Short mmCIF file of C-alpha atoms (C1' of nucleotides) in Angstrom, two decimals:
data_model
loop_
_atom_site.label_atom_id
_atom_site.label_comp_id
_atom_site.label_asym_id
_atom_site.label_seq_id
_atom_site.Cartn_x
_atom_site.Cartn_y
_atom_site.Cartn_z
CA MET A 1 -19.69 23.92 43.23
CA ARG A 2 -18.86 21.99 40.20
CA LYS A 3 -19.81 18.52 39.36
CA PRO A 4 -16.71 16.46 38.86
CA PRO A 5 -16.26 15.03 35.43
CA GLU A 6 -17.82 11.67 35.25
CA GLU A 7 -15.47 9.88 32.98
CA ALA A 8 -12.20 11.46 33.68
CA GLY A 9 -12.22 10.88 37.34
CA PRO A 10 -11.48 13.34 40.06
CA ALA A 11 -7.71 13.19 40.00
CA LEU A 12 -7.46 13.76 36.31
CA SER A 13 -9.88 16.59 36.38
CA ALA A 14 -7.91 18.12 39.11
CA VAL A 15 -4.85 18.24 37.09
CA GLY A 16 -6.40 18.86 33.76
CA GLY A 17 -4.00 18.06 31.02
CA ALA A 18 -0.97 19.06 32.98
CA SER A 19 -0.12 15.62 34.22
CA CYS A 20 -0.91 14.00 30.93
CA TRP A 21 2.18 15.11 29.26
CA PRO A 22 5.69 16.04 29.88
CA PRO A 23 6.01 19.26 31.82
CA ARG A 24 5.56 22.24 29.74
CA GLY A 25 8.26 24.71 29.18
CA PRO A 26 10.49 26.04 26.54
CA ALA A 27 12.53 22.90 26.60
CA SER A 28 9.56 20.86 25.80
CA PHE A 29 8.88 22.75 22.61
CA PRO A 30 12.00 22.71 20.56
CA LEU A 31 11.97 24.88 17.58
CA ARG A 32 12.05 23.27 14.27
CA PRO A 33 12.77 25.89 11.71
CA SER A 34 12.40 23.42 8.82
CA SER A 35 8.84 22.94 9.66
CA VAL A 36 7.74 26.46 9.19
CA PRO A 37 4.33 26.53 7.77
CA ALA A 38 5.19 29.03 5.15
CA SER A 39 2.01 30.98 5.10
CA LEU A 40 1.01 31.29 8.61
CA SER A 41 4.31 31.57 10.33
CA PHE A 42 4.95 34.32 7.94
CA ILE A 43 1.73 36.06 8.42
CA LEU A 44 1.66 35.67 12.08
CA CYS A 45 5.35 35.86 12.55
CA LEU A 46 5.44 32.83 14.67
CA PRO A 47 8.18 30.37 15.24
CA PRO A 48 7.96 27.04 13.63
CA GLN A 49 7.55 24.16 15.95
CA GLN A 50 6.73 20.63 16.19
CA CYS A 51 4.45 19.25 18.76
CA PRO A 52 6.55 17.10 21.02
CA PHE A 53 3.69 14.90 21.93
CA PRO A 54 1.98 12.23 20.04
CA ALA A 55 -1.66 12.62 19.31
CA ARG A 56 -4.24 10.51 20.79
CA PRO A 57 -6.23 8.44 18.39
CA SER A 58 -9.86 9.31 17.81
CA ARG A 59 -10.84 6.08 19.33
CA GLY A 60 -8.52 4.49 21.73
CA PRO A 61 -7.46 4.18 25.28
CA ARG A 62 -8.52 6.97 27.53
CA CYS A 63 -6.33 8.51 29.97
CA PRO A 64 -6.63 6.38 33.10
CA PRO A 65 -8.49 8.25 35.77
CA GLY A 66 -6.16 9.69 38.25
CA ARG A 67 -3.09 8.95 36.23
CA PRO A 68 -1.00 10.76 33.79
CA CYS A 69 -1.57 9.85 30.14
CA THR A 70 1.11 7.86 28.58
CA ALA A 71 2.30 8.31 25.14
CA ALA A 72 0.53 5.15 24.26
CA ALA A 73 -2.71 6.83 24.91
CA TRP A 74 -1.90 9.45 22.28
CA PRO A 75 -0.40 7.65 19.39
CA ARG A 76 -0.84 7.81 15.71
CA VAL A 77 -2.41 10.95 14.32
CA PRO A 78 0.17 13.63 13.84
CA PRO A 79 -0.88 17.07 14.79
CA PRO A 80 -0.45 19.90 12.31
CA ALA A 81 2.92 21.50 12.21
CA GLN A 82 3.00 24.01 14.91
CA ALA A 83 3.51 27.66 14.56
CA ALA A 84 3.18 28.69 18.08
CA THR A 85 4.06 27.41 21.46
CA GLY A 86 1.62 24.93 22.56
CA SER A 87 0.74 26.75 25.72
CA GLN A 88 0.34 30.02 23.93
CA ILE A 89 -1.31 29.26 20.69
CA GLN A 90 -4.68 30.68 20.26
CA LEU A 91 -7.58 28.87 18.90
CA TRP A 92 -8.06 31.06 15.86
CA HIS A 93 -4.52 30.53 14.93
CA PHE A 94 -4.84 26.80 15.33
CA ILE A 95 -7.93 26.76 13.18
CA LEU A 96 -6.10 28.60 10.48
CA GLU A 97 -3.30 26.14 10.78
CA LEU A 98 -5.66 23.25 10.20
CA LEU A 99 -7.32 25.03 7.36
CA GLN A 100 -4.00 25.62 5.77
CA LYS A 101 -3.01 21.99 5.73
CA GLU A 102 -4.27 19.67 3.15
CA GLU A 103 -4.04 16.65 5.39
CA PHE A 104 -6.71 18.12 7.61
CA ARG A 105 -9.10 18.93 4.89
CA HIS A 106 -11.32 16.08 5.80
CA VAL A 107 -11.55 17.53 9.24
CA ILE A 108 -11.91 21.16 8.60
CA ALA A 109 -11.95 23.10 5.35
CA TRP A 110 -12.77 26.31 3.75
CA GLN A 111 -16.30 26.60 2.62
CA GLN A 112 -16.48 26.90 -1.12
CA GLY A 113 -17.98 30.08 -2.22
CA GLU A 114 -18.06 31.91 1.01
CA TYR A 115 -15.25 34.22 1.76
CA GLY A 116 -13.56 33.28 5.01
CA GLU A 117 -16.11 30.66 5.79
CA PHE A 118 -15.06 27.26 6.91
CA VAL A 119 -16.73 24.09 7.97
CA ILE A 120 -15.72 21.83 10.73
CA LYS A 121 -16.38 18.56 9.14
CA ASP A 122 -15.29 16.50 12.07
CA PRO A 123 -15.90 18.42 15.25
CA ASP A 124 -14.63 15.73 17.48
CA GLU A 125 -11.43 15.37 15.63
CA VAL A 126 -10.81 19.13 15.61
CA ALA A 127 -11.47 19.26 19.28
CA ARG A 128 -9.17 16.34 19.82
CA LEU A 129 -6.43 18.06 17.87
CA TRP A 130 -6.95 21.23 19.77
CA GLY A 131 -6.88 19.35 23.02
CA HIS A 132 -3.70 17.75 22.01
CA ARG A 133 -2.11 21.01 21.16
CA LYS A 134 -3.22 22.57 24.37
CA CYS A 135 -2.49 19.61 26.52
CA LYS A 136 -6.13 19.29 27.37
CA PRO A 137 -7.10 15.67 26.90
CA GLN A 138 -10.65 16.40 28.01
CA MET A 139 -11.23 18.88 25.22
CA ASN A 140 -14.33 18.31 23.24
CA TYR A 141 -16.29 20.18 20.67
CA ASP A 142 -18.59 21.58 23.27
CA LYS A 143 -15.70 23.31 24.94
CA LEU A 144 -13.99 24.20 21.77
CA SER A 145 -17.10 25.76 20.44
CA ARG A 146 -17.42 27.77 23.59
CA ALA A 147 -14.04 29.20 22.93
CA LEU A 148 -15.06 29.91 19.41
CA ARG A 149 -18.12 31.73 20.66
CA TYR A 150 -15.92 33.96 22.65
CA TYR A 151 -14.59 35.14 19.35
CA TYR A 152 -17.96 36.46 18.36
CA ASN A 153 -17.71 39.42 20.59
CA LYS A 154 -14.24 40.09 19.46
CA ARG A 155 -15.39 39.82 15.92
CA ILE A 156 -12.66 37.47 14.98
CA LEU A 157 -15.25 34.99 14.08
CA HIS A 158 -18.93 34.63 13.58
CA LYS A 159 -21.31 31.85 13.08
CA THR A 160 -22.94 31.12 9.78
CA LYS A 161 -26.44 30.59 10.82
CA GLY A 162 -28.21 27.62 9.50
CA LYS A 163 -25.06 25.75 8.60
CA ARG A 164 -23.90 23.25 11.03
CA PHE A 165 -20.38 23.62 12.31
CA THR A 166 -19.80 26.48 9.98
CA TYR A 167 -18.03 29.66 11.02
CA LYS A 168 -16.58 32.57 9.26
CA PHE A 169 -13.41 34.43 9.88
CA ASN A 170 -13.21 38.11 9.92
CA PHE A 171 -9.87 38.39 8.26
CA SER A 172 -9.82 42.08 8.09
CA ARG A 173 -10.00 42.13 11.80
CA LEU A 174 -7.29 39.57 12.11
CA ILE A 175 -4.91 41.18 9.78
CA VAL A 176 -5.50 44.70 10.78
CA ILE A 177 -4.96 43.93 14.35
CA ASN A 178 -1.76 42.02 13.77
CA TYR A 179 -0.32 43.97 10.92
CA PRO A 180 -1.62 47.48 10.97
CA LEU A 181 1.34 48.63 9.04
CA TRP A 182 2.00 45.88 6.66
CA GLU A 183 2.44 47.53 3.43
CA VAL A 184 1.16 46.41 0.15
CA ARG A 185 3.77 47.24 -2.35
CA ALA A 186 3.36 47.57 -5.99
CA PRO A 187 5.81 47.97 -8.75
CA PRO A 188 6.39 51.65 -9.41
CA ALA A 189 4.54 51.48 -12.65
CA PRO A 190 2.22 48.55 -12.64
CA HIS A 191 0.96 49.18 -16.07
CA LEU A 192 4.43 48.62 -17.39
CA LEU A 193 4.30 45.11 -16.10
CA ARG A 194 1.19 44.22 -18.00
CA GLY A 195 3.03 42.75 -20.86
CA ALA A 196 6.10 41.86 -19.01
CA PRO A 197 7.12 38.26 -18.67
CA ALA A 198 6.03 36.66 -15.51
CA PRO A 199 9.47 36.21 -14.05
CA PHE A 200 9.70 39.91 -13.74
CA TRP A 201 6.78 40.15 -11.50
CA PRO A 202 7.89 40.86 -8.06
CA ALA A 203 6.27 38.97 -5.27
CA LEU A 204 6.34 38.44 -1.59
CA LEU A 205 3.68 35.87 -1.13
CA PRO A 206 4.28 32.65 0.56
CA MET A 207 3.15 29.46 -0.93
CA GLY A 208 0.04 28.15 0.69
CA MET A 209 -0.97 31.47 2.07
CA PRO A 210 -4.69 31.31 2.30
CA SER A 211 -6.05 33.57 -0.27
CA GLU A 212 -8.69 34.78 2.15
CA LEU A 213 -5.86 36.00 4.25
CA LEU A 214 -4.26 37.62 1.35
CA HIS A 215 -7.43 39.20 0.20
CA SER A 216 -8.20 40.47 3.57
CA LEU A 217 -4.78 41.72 4.07
CA LEU A 218 -4.85 43.66 0.85
CA LEU A 219 -8.35 44.72 1.50
CA ALA A 220 -7.55 45.95 4.89
CA GLN A 221 -4.45 47.53 3.67
CA TRP A 222 -6.28 49.29 0.96
CA ALA A 223 -8.94 50.47 3.30
CA MET A 224 -6.31 51.75 5.65
CA VAL A 225 -4.56 53.65 2.92
CA GLU A 226 -7.83 55.14 1.87
CA HIS A 227 -8.53 56.06 5.37
CA LEU A 228 -5.20 57.61 5.99
CA ALA A 229 -5.46 59.37 2.71
CA GLY A 230 -8.50 61.04 4.17
CA GLN A 231 -10.93 59.39 1.92
CA GLN A 232 -14.16 57.98 2.90
CA THR A 233 -14.25 54.42 4.17
CA PRO A 234 -15.55 52.43 1.30
CA ARG A 235 -18.74 50.53 1.39
CA GLY A 236 -18.49 46.84 1.11
CA LEU A 237 -15.97 46.88 3.83
CA PRO A 238 -18.20 46.28 6.74
CA GLU A 239 -15.58 45.05 9.06
CA ALA A 240 -13.43 47.97 8.29
CA ALA A 241 -16.00 50.59 9.12
CA GLU A 242 -17.96 48.95 11.78
CA ASP A 243 -15.73 49.13 14.80
CA LYS A 244 -18.67 49.76 17.02
CA MET A 245 -16.91 48.64 20.14
CA GLY A 246 -15.02 51.75 19.73
CA SER A 247 -12.62 53.04 22.28
CA GLY A 248 -11.73 51.27 25.35
CA SER A 249 -13.86 48.41 26.34
CA GLY A 250 -13.96 46.17 23.43
CA ALA A 251 -10.94 47.04 21.44
CA PRO A 252 -10.43 43.48 20.40
CA ARG A 253 -7.00 42.21 20.46
CA LEU A 254 -6.16 39.05 18.74
CA GLY A 255 -3.95 38.07 21.44
CA SER A 256 -0.29 38.53 21.59
CA LEU A 257 2.19 36.68 19.65
CA PRO A 258 4.34 34.24 21.49
CA ALA A 259 6.64 35.87 23.83
CA PRO A 260 9.96 35.30 22.15
CA PHE A 261 8.59 36.62 18.92
CA GLN A 262 6.36 39.38 19.96
CA PRO A 263 9.05 41.95 20.22
CA GLY A 264 11.22 40.03 17.86
CA PRO A 265 13.46 42.15 15.70
CA CYS A 266 11.88 40.92 12.57
CA CYS A 267 8.36 41.22 13.63
CA LEU A 268 8.20 44.90 14.22
CA LEU A 269 5.53 45.59 11.71
CA GLY A 270 3.36 47.51 14.03
CA SER A 271 4.00 50.88 15.40
CA PRO A 272 4.77 51.61 18.92
CA GLN A 273 1.86 52.58 20.97
CA ASP A 274 2.57 56.22 20.98
CA GLU A 275 3.28 56.24 17.37
CA PRO A 276 0.23 55.78 15.28
CA PRO A 277 0.69 54.79 11.72
CA GLY A 278 0.35 57.25 9.02
CA LEU A 279 1.20 57.65 5.41
CA ALA A 280 4.58 58.78 6.57
CA SER A 281 5.15 55.42 8.04
CA PHE A 282 4.25 53.48 5.01
CA THR A 283 7.83 52.73 4.30
CA PRO A 284 7.87 49.08 3.64
CA PRO A 285 8.36 47.17 6.81
CA LEU A 286 8.55 44.15 4.59
CA LEU A 287 8.87 40.85 6.08
CA PRO A 288 10.94 38.82 8.38
CA SER A 289 13.30 36.29 6.97
CA LEU A 290 11.57 34.77 4.10
CA PRO A 291 11.02 31.08 3.89
CA ALA A 292 12.92 29.51 1.13
CA SER A 293 9.78 28.08 -0.24
CA TRP A 294 8.27 31.33 -1.27
CA THR A 295 6.81 31.03 -4.60
CA HIS A 296 4.05 32.21 -6.78
CA LEU A 297 0.62 32.26 -5.39
CA SER A 298 -1.13 29.17 -6.59
CA GLY A 299 -1.66 25.67 -5.71
CA PRO A 300 -4.22 23.35 -4.29
CA LEU A 301 -4.30 24.95 -0.88
CA LEU A 302 -5.78 28.08 -2.15
CA PRO A 303 -9.39 28.28 -1.29
CA HIS A 304 -11.82 29.21 -3.87
CA VAL A 305 -12.20 32.90 -4.51
CA PRO A 306 -15.61 33.84 -5.72
CA PRO A 307 -15.27 35.54 -9.03
CA GLU A 308 -17.75 38.15 -8.05
CA TRP A 309 -15.66 39.08 -5.14
CA GLN A 310 -13.84 42.20 -5.86
CA PHE A 311 -12.74 45.28 -4.14
CA PRO A 312 -15.46 47.68 -3.38
CA GLY A 313 -15.52 50.52 -5.73
CA THR A 314 -13.75 48.63 -8.43
CA SER A 315 -16.11 48.84 -11.29
CA LYS A 316 -13.62 47.65 -13.89
CA PRO A 317 -11.50 45.08 -12.28
CA ASP A 318 -9.51 44.25 -15.37
CA THR A 319 -8.58 47.61 -16.61
CA LEU A 320 -5.53 48.24 -14.57
CA LEU A 321 -3.33 45.29 -14.04
CA PRO A 322 -2.53 42.05 -15.71
CA GLY A 323 -6.05 41.08 -16.34
CA PRO A 324 -6.99 38.47 -18.85
CA GLY A 325 -3.97 39.09 -20.98
CA GLY A 326 -1.62 38.84 -18.09
CA PRO A 327 0.67 36.01 -17.37
CA PRO A 328 -1.31 32.86 -17.00
CA VAL A 329 0.91 31.42 -14.36
CA THR A 330 -0.77 33.06 -11.45
CA ARG A 331 -4.29 33.05 -10.38
CA PRO A 332 -6.07 36.26 -11.10
CA PHE A 333 -6.34 38.27 -8.05
CA PRO A 334 -9.19 40.67 -7.69
CA GLY A 335 -7.26 42.99 -5.51
CA LEU A 336 -4.63 43.77 -8.03
CA PRO A 337 -6.48 46.11 -10.26
CA LEU A 338 -7.73 48.27 -7.51
CA LEU A 339 -4.50 48.27 -5.73
CA ALA A 340 -2.74 49.22 -8.82
CA GLY A 341 -5.05 52.09 -9.22
CA LEU A 342 -4.60 52.93 -5.67
CA GLY A 343 -0.91 53.09 -6.15
CA GLN A 344 -1.59 56.00 -8.27
CA GLY A 345 -4.37 57.47 -6.27
CA ALA A 346 -3.06 57.12 -2.83
CA GLY A 347 0.44 58.07 -3.64
CA GLU A 348 3.58 56.61 -4.96
CA ARG A 349 4.42 55.02 -1.73
CA LEU A 350 1.89 52.33 -2.17
CA ARG A 351 3.43 49.43 -3.96
CA LEU A 352 2.00 46.12 -4.58
CA PHE A 353 3.44 42.77 -3.91
CA SER A 354 2.49 40.85 -6.92
CA LEU A 355 2.62 37.23 -7.55
CA ARG A 356 6.07 36.29 -8.51
CA PRO A 357 9.04 35.93 -6.32
CA GLN A 358 11.74 35.04 -8.75
CA GLY A 359 14.59 37.37 -8.47
CA LEU A 360 13.26 39.16 -5.50
CA LYS A 361 15.49 39.35 -2.65
CA VAL A 362 14.68 40.63 0.75
CA LYS A 363 17.11 41.44 3.39
CA ALA A 364 15.87 41.39 6.91
CA CYS A 365 17.29 43.25 9.78
CA PRO A 366 20.12 41.36 11.45
CA MET A 367 19.27 42.57 14.89
CA ILE A 368 17.27 45.24 16.54
CA GLY A 369 17.43 46.05 20.15
CA ALA A 370 14.34 48.08 20.48
CA GLN A 371 11.19 46.43 21.57
CA GLY A 372 8.01 46.86 19.73
CA ARG A 373 4.62 45.48 19.63
CA LEU A 374 1.66 45.08 17.48
CA ASP A 375 -0.95 47.18 18.91
CA PRO A 376 -4.42 46.63 17.57
CA ARG A 377 -5.51 49.98 18.62
CA GLU A 378 -3.29 51.46 16.05
CA GLY A 379 -4.69 49.40 13.32
CA PHE A 380 -7.08 50.46 10.68
CA SER A 381 -10.59 51.09 11.86
CA SER A 382 -13.16 53.69 11.75
CA GLU A 383 -11.61 55.40 14.67
CA ILE A 384 -8.13 55.24 13.31
CA HIS A 385 -5.87 57.95 14.47
CA ARG A 386 -4.37 60.39 12.14
CA PRO A 387 -0.67 60.75 12.50
CA LYS A 388 0.16 62.95 15.29
CA THR A 389 1.97 65.89 13.94
CA GLY A 390 5.04 66.72 15.88
CA ASP A 391 5.66 63.31 17.06
CA LYS A 392 9.22 62.55 17.56
CA SER A 393 9.93 59.63 15.36
CA PRO A 394 7.70 59.64 12.38
CA VAL A 395 8.67 56.31 11.14
CA SER A 396 9.68 53.26 13.00
CA PRO A 397 13.41 53.30 12.52
CA GLN A 398 13.44 49.53 12.28
CA LEU A 399 11.67 49.63 9.01
CA GLY A 400 14.69 51.00 7.42
CA ASN A 401 16.37 47.78 8.17
CA PHE A 402 14.30 45.95 5.62
CA LYS A 403 15.08 46.22 2.07
CA ALA A 404 13.45 44.73 -0.90
CA VAL A 405 15.29 44.39 -4.05
CA TRP A 406 13.04 44.35 -7.04
CA PRO A 407 14.09 42.67 -10.19
CA LEU A 408 13.31 45.82 -12.05
CA ASP A 409 14.68 48.16 -9.54
CA PRO A 410 17.85 49.96 -10.30
CA PRO A 411 20.78 48.79 -8.29
"C1'" DA B 1 -26.63 22.36 17.51
"C1'" DT B 2 -26.03 26.71 19.37
"C1'" DC B 3 -25.79 30.25 22.77
"C1'" DG B 4 -23.91 32.66 26.59
"C1'" DG B 5 -23.40 33.07 31.84
"C1'" DA B 6 -20.50 31.82 35.51
"C1'" DA B 7 -16.55 30.37 37.61
"C1'" DG B 8 -11.98 28.43 37.47
"C1'" DA B 9 -7.11 27.85 35.41
"C1'" DT B 10 -2.95 29.54 33.66
"C1'" DA C 1 -6.45 37.81 28.60
"C1'" DT C 2 -7.66 33.53 26.74
"C1'" DC C 3 -9.41 29.91 27.20
"C1'" DT C 4 -11.51 25.56 29.97
"C1'" DT C 5 -15.21 23.61 32.28
"C1'" DC C 6 -19.95 23.16 33.24
"C1'" DC C 7 -24.50 23.94 32.39
"C1'" DG C 8 -29.31 25.74 31.61
"C1'" DA C 9 -31.90 27.71 27.89
"C1'" DT C 10 -33.40 27.76 23.09
#
DNA sequence: ATCGGAAGAT
DNA sequence: ATCTTCCGAT
């Protein structure tokens, strides 16, 4: 038996947040393409949305016990732009959303100096925002943190001990699970670009994309390539090699993407379940329709990247790509050198998306009937499957529907 | 503050 | 499956 909530009153607790807002449903969550959070909706391939409900103020009228909340009980503070359906969004995603937005930096922010680490500066407010998004007016930090703790086992998140309200993302996990096949492309001859003017640098990076995410993505990608190339999993990539949960039981899944977009034609970056990725399938899946705001990777939203952070095994970070003499426009990115080297070592297929979008055009598939999904089991991990020889379709056919046009590419 | 079990909700 | 809710333990 459960003790009824003391403040909320029995009726309210019985209905949870359901009665506090307009009935949920697709119609209640109109899409607002203009509000795409460039980075996350891209990374997570989620539809842009705006929360239809006003947010409750931190201090203000409570929902009357036994009655639905009125809009007046939830005024003022705008929630972050949504990237997922309110009823489907997952907490880790929401956290990333908040972290991405400058206006919430006083509430939650990346921890300087620690890769993927963030601090919840105002737990109550974060909980409030989360409750708002989930239509759970009774949400509080205690409950939210319980949800966060469930991420520990999934290794999406872990706690930074000794630091209050401080957690750390496991981006490798996140990216690998969602985008096992997302390719890192490099110009065919990276060294040729060293002295090239910045405008000729190709890029496919969204503005505001958390650099942790980017790093992890590239890191995971690199590790996957290494793995697929039959090389040893590098040290310094603990998340990549650790998959101790192994087969079956724990194979953590970061949750599915929202229904309309999970099998969406432009989100087929993963391989079908019976079709593990391999080098053969490293044809660029590229990206869904690109936000118009794609630009070079820089700006105030980028968290600090520790200078000492570099790809494992990279002893000379600045020997391969732009380096100190490179274009000053973009922030130096530790992954570039190694990836550039990798492009040579792991095959010509590996290309790198660098840091400049000008002139880069990407055509996404108009329509694809097939359904696909992002299966974490096929992602990079220590137990990654080698490509099954003799499998029917070696490469997801959809991938051919994407095409990147590089400024330097021949027509 | 943090953790994790248990049970319920969707 | 992913939380939400509650709670005892540390």
